[in-house]
PDB file of C-alpha atoms in Angstrom:
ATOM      1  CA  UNK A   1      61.600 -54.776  63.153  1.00  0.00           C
ATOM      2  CA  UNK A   2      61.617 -54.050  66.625  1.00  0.00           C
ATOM      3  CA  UNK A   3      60.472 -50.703  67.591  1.00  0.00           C
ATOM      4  CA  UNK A   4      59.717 -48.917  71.669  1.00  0.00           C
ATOM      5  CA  UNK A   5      59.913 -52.893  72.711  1.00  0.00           C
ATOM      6  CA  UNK A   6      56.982 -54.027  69.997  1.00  0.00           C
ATOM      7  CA  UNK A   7      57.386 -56.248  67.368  1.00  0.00           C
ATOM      8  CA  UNK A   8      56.026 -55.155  63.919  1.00  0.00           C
ATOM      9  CA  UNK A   9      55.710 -57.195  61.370  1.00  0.00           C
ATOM     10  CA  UNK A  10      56.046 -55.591  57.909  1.00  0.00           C
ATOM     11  CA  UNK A  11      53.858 -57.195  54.749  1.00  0.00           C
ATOM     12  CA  UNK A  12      55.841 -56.700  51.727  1.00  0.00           C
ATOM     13  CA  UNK A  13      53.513 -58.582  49.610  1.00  0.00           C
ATOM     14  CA  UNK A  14      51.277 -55.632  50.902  1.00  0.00           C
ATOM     15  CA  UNK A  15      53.535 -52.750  49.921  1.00  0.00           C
ATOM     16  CA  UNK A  16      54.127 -54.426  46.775  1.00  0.00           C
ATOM     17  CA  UNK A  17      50.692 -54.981  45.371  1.00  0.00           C
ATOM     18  CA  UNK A  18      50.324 -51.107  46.386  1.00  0.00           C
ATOM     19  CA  UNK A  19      53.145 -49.885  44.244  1.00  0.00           C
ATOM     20  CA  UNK A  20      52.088 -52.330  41.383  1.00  0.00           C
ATOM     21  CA  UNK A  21      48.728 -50.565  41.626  1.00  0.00           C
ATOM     22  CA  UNK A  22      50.225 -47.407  41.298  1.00  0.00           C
ATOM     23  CA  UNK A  23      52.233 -48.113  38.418  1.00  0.00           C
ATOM     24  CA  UNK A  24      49.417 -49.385  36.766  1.00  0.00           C
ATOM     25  CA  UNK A  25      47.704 -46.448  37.476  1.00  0.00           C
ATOM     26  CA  UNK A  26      50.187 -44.771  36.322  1.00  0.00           C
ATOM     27  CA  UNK A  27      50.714 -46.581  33.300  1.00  0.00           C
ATOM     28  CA  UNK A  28      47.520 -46.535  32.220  1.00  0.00           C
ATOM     29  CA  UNK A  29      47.250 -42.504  32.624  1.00  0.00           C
ATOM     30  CA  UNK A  30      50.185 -41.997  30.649  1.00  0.00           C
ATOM     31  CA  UNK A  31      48.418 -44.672  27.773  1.00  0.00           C
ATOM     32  CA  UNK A  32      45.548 -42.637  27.607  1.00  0.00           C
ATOM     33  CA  UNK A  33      47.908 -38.910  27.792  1.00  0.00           C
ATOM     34  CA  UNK A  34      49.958 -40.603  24.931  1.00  0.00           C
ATOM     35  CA  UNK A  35      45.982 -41.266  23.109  1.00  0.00           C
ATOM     36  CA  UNK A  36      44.739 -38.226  23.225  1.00  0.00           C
ATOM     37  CA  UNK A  37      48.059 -36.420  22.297  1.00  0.00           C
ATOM     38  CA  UNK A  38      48.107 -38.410  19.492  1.00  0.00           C
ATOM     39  CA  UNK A  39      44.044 -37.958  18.534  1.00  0.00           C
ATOM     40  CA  UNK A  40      44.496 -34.178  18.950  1.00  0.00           C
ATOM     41  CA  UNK A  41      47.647 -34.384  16.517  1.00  0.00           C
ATOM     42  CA  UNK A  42      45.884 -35.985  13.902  1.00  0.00           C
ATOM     43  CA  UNK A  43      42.697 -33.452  14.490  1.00  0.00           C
ATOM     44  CA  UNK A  44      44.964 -30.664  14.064  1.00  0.00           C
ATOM     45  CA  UNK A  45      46.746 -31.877  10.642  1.00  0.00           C
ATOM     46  CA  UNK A  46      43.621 -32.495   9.612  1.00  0.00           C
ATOM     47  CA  UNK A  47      42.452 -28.859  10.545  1.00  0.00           C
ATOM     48  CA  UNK A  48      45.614 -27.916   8.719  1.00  0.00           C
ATOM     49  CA  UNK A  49      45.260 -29.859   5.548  1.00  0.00           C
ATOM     50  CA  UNK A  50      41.000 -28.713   5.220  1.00  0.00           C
ATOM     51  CA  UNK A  51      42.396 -25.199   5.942  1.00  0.00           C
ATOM     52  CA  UNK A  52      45.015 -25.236   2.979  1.00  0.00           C
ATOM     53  CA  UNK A  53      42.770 -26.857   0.768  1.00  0.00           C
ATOM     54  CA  UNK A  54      39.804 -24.652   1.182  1.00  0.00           C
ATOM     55  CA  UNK A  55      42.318 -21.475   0.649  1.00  0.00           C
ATOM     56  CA  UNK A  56      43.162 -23.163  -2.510  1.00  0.00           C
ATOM     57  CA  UNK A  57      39.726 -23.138  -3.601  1.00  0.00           C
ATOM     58  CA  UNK A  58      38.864 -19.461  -2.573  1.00  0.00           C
ATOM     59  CA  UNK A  59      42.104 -18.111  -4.398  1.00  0.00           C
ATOM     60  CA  UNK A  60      41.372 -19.494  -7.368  1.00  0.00           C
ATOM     61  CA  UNK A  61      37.365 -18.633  -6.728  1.00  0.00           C
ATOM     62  CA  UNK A  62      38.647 -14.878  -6.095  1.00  0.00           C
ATOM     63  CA  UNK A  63      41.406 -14.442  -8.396  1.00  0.00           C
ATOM     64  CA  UNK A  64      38.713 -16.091 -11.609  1.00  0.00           C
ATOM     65  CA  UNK A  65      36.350 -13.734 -10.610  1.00  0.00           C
ATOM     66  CA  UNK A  66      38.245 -10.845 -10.073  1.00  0.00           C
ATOM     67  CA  UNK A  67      40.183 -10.982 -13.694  1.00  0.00           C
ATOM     68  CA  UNK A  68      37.296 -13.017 -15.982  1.00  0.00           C
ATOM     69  CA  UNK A  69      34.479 -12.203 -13.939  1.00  0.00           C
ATOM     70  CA  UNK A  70      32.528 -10.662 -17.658  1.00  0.00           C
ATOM     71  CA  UNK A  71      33.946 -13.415 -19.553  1.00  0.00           C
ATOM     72  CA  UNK A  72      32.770 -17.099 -19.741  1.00  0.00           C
ATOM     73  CA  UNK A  73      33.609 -19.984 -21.956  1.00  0.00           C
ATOM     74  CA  UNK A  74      31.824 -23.126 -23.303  1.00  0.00           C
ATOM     75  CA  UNK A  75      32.109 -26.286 -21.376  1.00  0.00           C
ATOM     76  CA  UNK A  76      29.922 -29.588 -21.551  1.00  0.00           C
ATOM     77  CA  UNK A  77      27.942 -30.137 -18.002  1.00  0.00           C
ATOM     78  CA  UNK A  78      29.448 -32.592 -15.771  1.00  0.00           C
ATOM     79  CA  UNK A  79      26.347 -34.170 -14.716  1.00  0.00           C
ATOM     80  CA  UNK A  80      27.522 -36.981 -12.342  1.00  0.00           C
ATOM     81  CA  UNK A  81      25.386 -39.492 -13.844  1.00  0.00           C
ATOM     82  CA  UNK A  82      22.475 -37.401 -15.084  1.00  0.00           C
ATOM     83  CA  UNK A  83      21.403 -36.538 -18.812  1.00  0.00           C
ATOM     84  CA  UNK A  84      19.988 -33.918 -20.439  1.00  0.00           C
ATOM     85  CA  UNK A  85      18.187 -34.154 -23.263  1.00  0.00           C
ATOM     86  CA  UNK A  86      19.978 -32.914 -26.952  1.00  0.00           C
ATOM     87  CA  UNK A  87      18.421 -29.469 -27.909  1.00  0.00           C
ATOM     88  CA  UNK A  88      19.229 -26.916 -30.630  1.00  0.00           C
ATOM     89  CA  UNK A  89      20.200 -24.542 -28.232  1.00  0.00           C
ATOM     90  CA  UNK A  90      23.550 -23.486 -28.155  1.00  0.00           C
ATOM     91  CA  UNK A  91      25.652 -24.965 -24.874  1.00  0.00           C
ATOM     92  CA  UNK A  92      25.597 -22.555 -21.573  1.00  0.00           C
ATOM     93  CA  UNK A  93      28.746 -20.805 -21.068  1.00  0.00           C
ATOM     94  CA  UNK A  94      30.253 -22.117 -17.680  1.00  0.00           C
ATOM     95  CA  UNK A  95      31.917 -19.771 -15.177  1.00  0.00           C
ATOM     96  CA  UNK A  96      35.766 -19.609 -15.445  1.00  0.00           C
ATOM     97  CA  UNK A  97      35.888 -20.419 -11.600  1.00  0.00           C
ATOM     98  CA  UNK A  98      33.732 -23.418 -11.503  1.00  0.00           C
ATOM     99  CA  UNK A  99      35.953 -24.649 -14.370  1.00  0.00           C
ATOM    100  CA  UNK A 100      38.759 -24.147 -12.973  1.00  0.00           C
ATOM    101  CA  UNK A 101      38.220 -25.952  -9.481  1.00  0.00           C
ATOM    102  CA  UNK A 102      36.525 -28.363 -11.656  1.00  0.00           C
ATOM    103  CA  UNK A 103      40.384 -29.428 -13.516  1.00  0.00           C
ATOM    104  CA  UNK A 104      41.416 -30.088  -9.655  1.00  0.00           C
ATOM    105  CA  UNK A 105      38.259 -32.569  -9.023  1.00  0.00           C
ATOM    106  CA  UNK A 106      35.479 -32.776 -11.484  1.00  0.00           C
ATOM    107  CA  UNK A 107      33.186 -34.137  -8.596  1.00  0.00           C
ATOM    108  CA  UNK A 108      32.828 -29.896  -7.894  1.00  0.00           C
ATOM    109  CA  UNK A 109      29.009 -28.613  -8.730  1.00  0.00           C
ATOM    110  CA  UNK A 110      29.435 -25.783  -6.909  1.00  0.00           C
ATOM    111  CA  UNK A 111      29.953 -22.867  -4.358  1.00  0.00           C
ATOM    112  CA  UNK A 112      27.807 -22.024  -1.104  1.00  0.00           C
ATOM    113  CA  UNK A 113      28.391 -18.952   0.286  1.00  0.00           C
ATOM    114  CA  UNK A 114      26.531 -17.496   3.705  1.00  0.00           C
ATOM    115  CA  UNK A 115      27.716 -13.823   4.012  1.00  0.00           C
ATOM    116  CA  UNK A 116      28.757 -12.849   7.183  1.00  0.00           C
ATOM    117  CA  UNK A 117      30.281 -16.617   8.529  1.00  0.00           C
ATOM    118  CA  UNK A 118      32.898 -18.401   7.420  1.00  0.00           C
ATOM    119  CA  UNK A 119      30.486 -20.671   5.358  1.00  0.00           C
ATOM    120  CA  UNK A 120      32.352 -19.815   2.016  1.00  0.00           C
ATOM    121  CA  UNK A 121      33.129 -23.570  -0.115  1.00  0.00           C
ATOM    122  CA  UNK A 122      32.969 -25.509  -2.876  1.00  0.00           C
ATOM    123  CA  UNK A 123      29.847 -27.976  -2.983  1.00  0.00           C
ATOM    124  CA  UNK A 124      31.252 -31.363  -4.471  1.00  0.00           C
ATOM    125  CA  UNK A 125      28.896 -34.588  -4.999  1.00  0.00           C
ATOM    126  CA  UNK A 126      29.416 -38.203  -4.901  1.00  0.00           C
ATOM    127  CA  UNK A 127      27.936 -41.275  -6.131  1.00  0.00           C
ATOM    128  CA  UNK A 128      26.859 -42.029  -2.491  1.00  0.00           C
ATOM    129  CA  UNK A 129      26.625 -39.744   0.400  1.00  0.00           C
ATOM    130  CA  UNK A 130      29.550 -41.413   2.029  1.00  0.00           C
ATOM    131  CA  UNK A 131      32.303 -40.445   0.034  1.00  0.00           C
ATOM    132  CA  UNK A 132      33.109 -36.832   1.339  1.00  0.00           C
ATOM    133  CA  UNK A 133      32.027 -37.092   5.024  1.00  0.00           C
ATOM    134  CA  UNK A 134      35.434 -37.898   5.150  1.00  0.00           C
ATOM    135  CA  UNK A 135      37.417 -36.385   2.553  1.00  0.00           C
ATOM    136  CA  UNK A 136      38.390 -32.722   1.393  1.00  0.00           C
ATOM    137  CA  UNK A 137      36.811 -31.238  -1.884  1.00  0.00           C
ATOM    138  CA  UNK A 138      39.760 -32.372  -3.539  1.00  0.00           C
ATOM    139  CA  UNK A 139      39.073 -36.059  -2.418  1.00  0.00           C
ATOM    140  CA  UNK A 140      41.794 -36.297  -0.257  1.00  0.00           C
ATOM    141  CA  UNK A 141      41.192 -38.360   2.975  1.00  0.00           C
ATOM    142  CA  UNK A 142      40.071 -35.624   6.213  1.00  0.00           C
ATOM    143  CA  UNK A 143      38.133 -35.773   8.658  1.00  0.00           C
ATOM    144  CA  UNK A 144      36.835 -32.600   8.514  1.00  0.00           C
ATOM    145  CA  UNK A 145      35.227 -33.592   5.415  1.00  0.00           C
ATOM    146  CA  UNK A 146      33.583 -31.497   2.528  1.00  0.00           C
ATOM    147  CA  UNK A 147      30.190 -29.520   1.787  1.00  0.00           C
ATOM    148  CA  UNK A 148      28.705 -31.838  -0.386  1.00  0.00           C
ATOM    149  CA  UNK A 149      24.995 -32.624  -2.163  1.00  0.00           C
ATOM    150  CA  UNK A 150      22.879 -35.572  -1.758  1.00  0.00           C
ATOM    151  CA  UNK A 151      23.916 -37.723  -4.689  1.00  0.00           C
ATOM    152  CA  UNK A 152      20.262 -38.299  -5.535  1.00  0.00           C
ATOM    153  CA  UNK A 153      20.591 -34.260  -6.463  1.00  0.00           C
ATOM    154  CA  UNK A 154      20.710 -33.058 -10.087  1.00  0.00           C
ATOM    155  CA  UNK A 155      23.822 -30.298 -10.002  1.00  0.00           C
ATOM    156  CA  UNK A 156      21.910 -28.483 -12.495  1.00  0.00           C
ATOM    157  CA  UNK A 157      18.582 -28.131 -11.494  1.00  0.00           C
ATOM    158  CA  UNK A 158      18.673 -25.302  -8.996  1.00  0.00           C
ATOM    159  CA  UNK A 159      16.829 -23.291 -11.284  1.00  0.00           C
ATOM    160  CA  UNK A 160      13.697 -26.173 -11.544  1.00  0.00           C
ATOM    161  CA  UNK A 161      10.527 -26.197  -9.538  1.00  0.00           C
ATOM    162  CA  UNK A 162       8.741 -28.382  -7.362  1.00  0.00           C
ATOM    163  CA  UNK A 163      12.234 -29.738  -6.557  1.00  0.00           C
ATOM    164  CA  UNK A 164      14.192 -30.459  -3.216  1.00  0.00           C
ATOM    165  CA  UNK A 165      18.378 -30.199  -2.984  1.00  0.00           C
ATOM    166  CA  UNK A 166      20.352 -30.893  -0.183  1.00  0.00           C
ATOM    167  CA  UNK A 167      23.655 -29.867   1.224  1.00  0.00           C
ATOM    168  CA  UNK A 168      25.747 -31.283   3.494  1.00  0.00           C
ATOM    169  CA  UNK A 169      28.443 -30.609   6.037  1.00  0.00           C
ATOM    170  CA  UNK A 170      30.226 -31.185   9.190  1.00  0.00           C
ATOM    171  CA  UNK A 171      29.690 -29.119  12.369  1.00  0.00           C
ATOM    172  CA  UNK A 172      33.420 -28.746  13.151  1.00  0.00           C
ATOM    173  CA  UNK A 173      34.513 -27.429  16.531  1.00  0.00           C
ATOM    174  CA  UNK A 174      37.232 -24.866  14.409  1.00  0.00           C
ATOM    175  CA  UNK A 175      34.683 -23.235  13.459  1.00  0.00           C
ATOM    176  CA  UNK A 176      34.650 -24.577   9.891  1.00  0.00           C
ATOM    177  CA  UNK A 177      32.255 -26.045   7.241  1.00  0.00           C
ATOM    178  CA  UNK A 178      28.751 -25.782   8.660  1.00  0.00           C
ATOM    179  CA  UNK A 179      29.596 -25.229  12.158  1.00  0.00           C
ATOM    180  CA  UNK A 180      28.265 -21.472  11.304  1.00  0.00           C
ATOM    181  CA  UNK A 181      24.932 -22.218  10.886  1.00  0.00           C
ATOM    182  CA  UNK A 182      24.436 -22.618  14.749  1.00  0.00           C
ATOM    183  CA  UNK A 183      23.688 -18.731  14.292  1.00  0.00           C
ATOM    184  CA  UNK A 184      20.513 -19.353  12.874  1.00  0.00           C
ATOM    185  CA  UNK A 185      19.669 -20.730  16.951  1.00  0.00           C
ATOM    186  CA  UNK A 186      19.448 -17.117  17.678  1.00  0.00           C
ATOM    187  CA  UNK A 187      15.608 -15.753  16.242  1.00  0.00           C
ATOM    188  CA  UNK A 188      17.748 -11.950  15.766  1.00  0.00           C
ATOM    189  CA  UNK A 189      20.390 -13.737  13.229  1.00  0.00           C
ATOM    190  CA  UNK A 190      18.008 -14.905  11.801  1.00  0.00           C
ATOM    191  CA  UNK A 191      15.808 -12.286  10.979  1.00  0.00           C
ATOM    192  CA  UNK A 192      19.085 -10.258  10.066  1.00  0.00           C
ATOM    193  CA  UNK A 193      20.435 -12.720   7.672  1.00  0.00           C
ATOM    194  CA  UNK A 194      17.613 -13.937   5.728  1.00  0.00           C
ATOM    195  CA  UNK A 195      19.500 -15.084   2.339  1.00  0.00           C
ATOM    196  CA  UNK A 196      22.262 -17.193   1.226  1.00  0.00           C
ATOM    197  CA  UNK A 197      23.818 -17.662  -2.278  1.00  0.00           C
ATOM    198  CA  UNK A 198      24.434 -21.199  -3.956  1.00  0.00           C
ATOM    199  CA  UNK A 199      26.021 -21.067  -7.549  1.00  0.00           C
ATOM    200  CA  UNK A 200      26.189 -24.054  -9.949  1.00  0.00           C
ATOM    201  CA  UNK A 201      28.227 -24.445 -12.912  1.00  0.00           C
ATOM    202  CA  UNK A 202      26.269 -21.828 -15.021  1.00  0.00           C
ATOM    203  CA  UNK A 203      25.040 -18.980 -12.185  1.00  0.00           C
ATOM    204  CA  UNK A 204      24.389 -17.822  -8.542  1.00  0.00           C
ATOM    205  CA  UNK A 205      21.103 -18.409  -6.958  1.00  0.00           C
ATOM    206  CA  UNK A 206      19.816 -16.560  -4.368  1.00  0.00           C
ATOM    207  CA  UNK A 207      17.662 -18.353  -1.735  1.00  0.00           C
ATOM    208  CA  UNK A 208      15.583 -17.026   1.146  1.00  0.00           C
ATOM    209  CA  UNK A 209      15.209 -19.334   4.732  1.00  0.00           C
ATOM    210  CA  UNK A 210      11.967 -19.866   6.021  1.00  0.00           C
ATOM    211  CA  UNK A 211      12.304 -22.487   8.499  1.00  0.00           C
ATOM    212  CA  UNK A 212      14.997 -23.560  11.249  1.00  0.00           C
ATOM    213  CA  UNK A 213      14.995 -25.727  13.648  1.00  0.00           C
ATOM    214  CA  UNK A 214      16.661 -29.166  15.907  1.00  0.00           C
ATOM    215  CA  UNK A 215      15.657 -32.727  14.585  1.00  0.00           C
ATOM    216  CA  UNK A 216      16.763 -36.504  15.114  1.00  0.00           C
ATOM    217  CA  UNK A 217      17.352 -38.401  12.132  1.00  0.00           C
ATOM    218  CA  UNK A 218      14.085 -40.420  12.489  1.00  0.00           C
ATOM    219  CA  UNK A 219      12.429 -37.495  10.866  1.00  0.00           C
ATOM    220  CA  UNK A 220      13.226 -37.757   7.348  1.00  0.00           C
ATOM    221  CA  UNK A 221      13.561 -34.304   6.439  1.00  0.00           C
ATOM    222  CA  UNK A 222      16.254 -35.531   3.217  1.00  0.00           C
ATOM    223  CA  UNK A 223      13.051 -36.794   1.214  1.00  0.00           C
ATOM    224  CA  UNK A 224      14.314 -35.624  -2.628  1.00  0.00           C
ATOM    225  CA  UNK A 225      11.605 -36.538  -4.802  1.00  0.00           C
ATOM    226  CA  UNK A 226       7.487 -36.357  -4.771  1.00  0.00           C
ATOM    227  CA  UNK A 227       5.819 -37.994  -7.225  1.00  0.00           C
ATOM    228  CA  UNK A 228       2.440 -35.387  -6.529  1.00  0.00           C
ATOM    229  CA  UNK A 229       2.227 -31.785  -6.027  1.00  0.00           C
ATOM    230  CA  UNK A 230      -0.234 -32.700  -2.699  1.00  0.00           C
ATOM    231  CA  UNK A 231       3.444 -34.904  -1.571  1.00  0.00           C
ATOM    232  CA  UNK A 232       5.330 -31.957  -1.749  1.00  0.00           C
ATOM    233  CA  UNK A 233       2.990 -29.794  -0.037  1.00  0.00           C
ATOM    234  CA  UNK A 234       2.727 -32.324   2.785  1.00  0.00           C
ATOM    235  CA  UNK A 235       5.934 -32.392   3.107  1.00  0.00           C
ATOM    236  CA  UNK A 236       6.658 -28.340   3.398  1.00  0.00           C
ATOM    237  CA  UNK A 237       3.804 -28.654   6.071  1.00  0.00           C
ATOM    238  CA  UNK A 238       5.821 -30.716   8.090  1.00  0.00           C
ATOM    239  CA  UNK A 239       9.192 -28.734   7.955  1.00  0.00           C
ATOM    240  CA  UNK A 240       7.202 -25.688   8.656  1.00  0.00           C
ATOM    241  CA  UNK A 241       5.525 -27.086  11.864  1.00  0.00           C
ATOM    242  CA  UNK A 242       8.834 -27.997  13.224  1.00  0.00           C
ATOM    243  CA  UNK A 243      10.442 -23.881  12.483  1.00  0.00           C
ATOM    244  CA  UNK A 244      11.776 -22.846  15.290  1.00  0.00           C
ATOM    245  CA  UNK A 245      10.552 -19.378  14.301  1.00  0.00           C
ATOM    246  CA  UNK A 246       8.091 -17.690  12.037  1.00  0.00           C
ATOM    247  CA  UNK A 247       8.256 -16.516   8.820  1.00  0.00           C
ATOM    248  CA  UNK A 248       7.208 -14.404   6.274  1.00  0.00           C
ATOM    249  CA  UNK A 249       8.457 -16.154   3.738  1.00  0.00           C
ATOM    250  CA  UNK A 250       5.858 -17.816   1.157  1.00  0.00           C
ATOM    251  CA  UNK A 251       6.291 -21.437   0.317  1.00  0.00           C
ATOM    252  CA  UNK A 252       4.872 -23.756  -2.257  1.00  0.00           C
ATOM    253  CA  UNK A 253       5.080 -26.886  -4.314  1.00  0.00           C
ATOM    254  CA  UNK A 254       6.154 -24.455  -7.198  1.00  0.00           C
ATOM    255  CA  UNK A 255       9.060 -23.412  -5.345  1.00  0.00           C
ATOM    256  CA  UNK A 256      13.084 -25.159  -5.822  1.00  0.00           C
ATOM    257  CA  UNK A 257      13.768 -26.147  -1.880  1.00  0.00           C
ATOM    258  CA  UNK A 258      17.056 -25.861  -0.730  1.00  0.00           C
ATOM    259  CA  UNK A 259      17.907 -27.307   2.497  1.00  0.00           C
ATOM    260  CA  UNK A 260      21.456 -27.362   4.610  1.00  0.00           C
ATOM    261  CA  UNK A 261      21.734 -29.742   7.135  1.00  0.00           C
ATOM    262  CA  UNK A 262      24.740 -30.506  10.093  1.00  0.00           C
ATOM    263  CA  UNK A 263      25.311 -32.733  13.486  1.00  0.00           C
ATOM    264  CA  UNK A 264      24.314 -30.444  16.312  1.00  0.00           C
ATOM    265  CA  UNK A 265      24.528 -32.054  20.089  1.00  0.00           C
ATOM    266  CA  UNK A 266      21.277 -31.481  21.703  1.00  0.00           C
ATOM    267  CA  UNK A 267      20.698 -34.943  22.062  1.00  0.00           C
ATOM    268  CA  UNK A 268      22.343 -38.466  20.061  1.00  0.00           C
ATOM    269  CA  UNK A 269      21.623 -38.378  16.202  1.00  0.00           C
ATOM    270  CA  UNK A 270      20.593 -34.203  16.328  1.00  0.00           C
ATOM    271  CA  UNK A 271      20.651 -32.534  13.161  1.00  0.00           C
ATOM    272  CA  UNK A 272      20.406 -28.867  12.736  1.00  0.00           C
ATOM    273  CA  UNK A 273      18.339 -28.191   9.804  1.00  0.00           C
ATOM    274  CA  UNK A 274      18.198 -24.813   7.340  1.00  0.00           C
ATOM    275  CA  UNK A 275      15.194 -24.612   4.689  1.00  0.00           C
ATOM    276  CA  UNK A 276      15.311 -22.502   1.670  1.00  0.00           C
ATOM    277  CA  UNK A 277      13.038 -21.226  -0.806  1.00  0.00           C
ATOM    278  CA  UNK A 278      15.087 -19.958  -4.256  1.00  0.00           C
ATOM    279  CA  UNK A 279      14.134 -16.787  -4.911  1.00  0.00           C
ATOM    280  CA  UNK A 280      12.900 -15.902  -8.527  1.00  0.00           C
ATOM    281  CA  UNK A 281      14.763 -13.738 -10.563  1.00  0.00           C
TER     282      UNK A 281
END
C-alpha cells in the first residue's frame, strides 16, 4: 500500500491474532453470561419450589389449627431411631397438624416459629446431618434446603433437662429459612424479641435466648451430650463468654438448651449462633 509516496507494509498475521483475541474474549464473556444465567435460573426454581413447599406446610399448619385446634388424636411417636421405654400410661395425643405434615414425610418432628420474621417451618431430622442441607422438608432435592435437627437429637425430649438440641438452617439471600436470625446482630432486636416457640409432636415450647454471637466452626458449639453436670456447666461457660451481649437470663445444667445455628459471612466457615434456655411451664 502506497500512501503520500511511503510504503507501508500491512501485518495481517498482526490484525488477525488481534481479532482472534477478541473473539476469544468475546467468547469467553458470553460462556460465563450463558453460566451465570443459567446458575441464577436454577437458584430461582429452586426459590420457587422451597417457596411452594413451605406454603404447603403452613396451610395445612393453619388450616389444622384453626378447625381441630381443641381436638387431638392418638398416634405412636415417630422416634427416628430412638425408644422409649413401655409404661402403663396411656399414649400422648399428637397434634392434628404435626400428623398431618407427618403423612407427607414422616422425617417431620416439628415446627419453629420466631414471631416477627419469616422464620415460620417445619423442623425435619435425618439419619445424618447431610440429608436436608440440600433438600426441602418434603425430601425433595433444593438447594435452599430445610430447618432440620442434629440427628444425634431425641425429637421428643424438648421437655428433658440437662439436655442440648440443635437446629439447623440455611442463611438464604431471599430472605428465607434462617437468614432472619441476622436480627439478633442488632443488641435492640434482641432485647425486643427475647423468645421463640419450638413445638414437637405432642406441644409448643417456649424458649428464652441468652446468648448470641459470630463463631468459626473450630469452636464446637454442636456438643449434644455431657456425661457430668460440671461438662455441661463448662460448656454454658463457654457459649456465654462468647455472647455478643448480656443477659439476664439464668442458665444452668438443669436447663433443656436449645440452640439455632446458620452460615453468616464475616469470615470463611462463620456461623451465626442463637442459644436458648426452655422456659418452664
Amino acid at each position: 500500500m502506497i500512501i503520500e509516496g511511503r510504503c507501508i507494509t500491512v501485518d495481517n498475521n498482526k490484525n488477525n491474532k488481534k481479532d482472534y483475541k477478541k473473539n476469544l474474549l468475546l467468547g469467553i464473556s458470553l460462556a460465563l453470561l450463558l453460566f451465570s444465567l443459567v446458575g441464577l435460573g436454577f437458584r430461582w426454581r429452586d426459590q420457587y419450589n422451597n417457596e411452594q413447599a413451605v406454603e404447603e406446610a403452613r396451610k395445612i399448619a393453619r388450616e389444622s389449627r384453626e378447625s381441630e385446634s381443641e381436638d387431638f388424636y392418638q398416634q405412636d411417636a415417630i422416634t427416628i431411631g430412638w425408644e422409649r421405654e413401655a409404661t402403663d400410661e396411656a399414649p400422648k395425643e399428637a397434634l392434628p397438624f404435626i400428623q398431618e405434615l407427618q403423612e407427607k414425610n414422616p422425617e417431620v418432628v416439628g415446627w419453629i416459629e420466631v414471631a416477627g420474621t419469616e422464620i415460620d417451618y417445619p423442623v425435619v431430622q435425618a439419619e445424618d446431618n447431610e440429608f436436608y442441607l440440600k433438600r426441602d422438608w418434603l425430601g425433595q432435592d433444593n438447594s435452599a434446603g430445610a430447618i432440620f435437627m442434629d440427628y444425634r437429637n431425641d425429637p421428643l425430649g424438648l421437655e428433658e433437662r440437662k439436655t442440648h438440641t440443635i437446629l439447623y438452617g440455611h442463611h438464604r439471600q431471599d430472605g428465607s429459612m434462617f437468614q432472619n436470625l441476622m436480627n439478633y446482630k442488632d443488641e435492640a432486636y434482641f432485647r425486643e424479641n427475647p423468645t421463640f416457640e419450638v413445638t414437637d409432636q405432642y406441644g409448643t415450647h417456649t424458649f428464652e435466648i441468652f446468648s448470641v454471637y459470630v463463631t468459626s466452626i473450630d469452636f464446637y458449639f454442636i456438643e449434644t451430650r455431657f456425661p457430668e453436670d460440671e461438662d455441661f456447666e463448662v460448656f454454658l461457660d463457654s457459649i456465654i463468654e462468647r455472647r455478643k451481649f448480656d443477659s439476664d437470663v439464668k442458665v444452668s445444667a438443669e436447663d433443656h438448651l436449645l440452640t439455632l445455628s446458620t452460615c453468616t459471612y464475616e469470615y470463611d466457615d462463620a456461623r451465626f449462633v442463637v442459644h436458648a434456655r426452655r422456659v418452664e411451664e
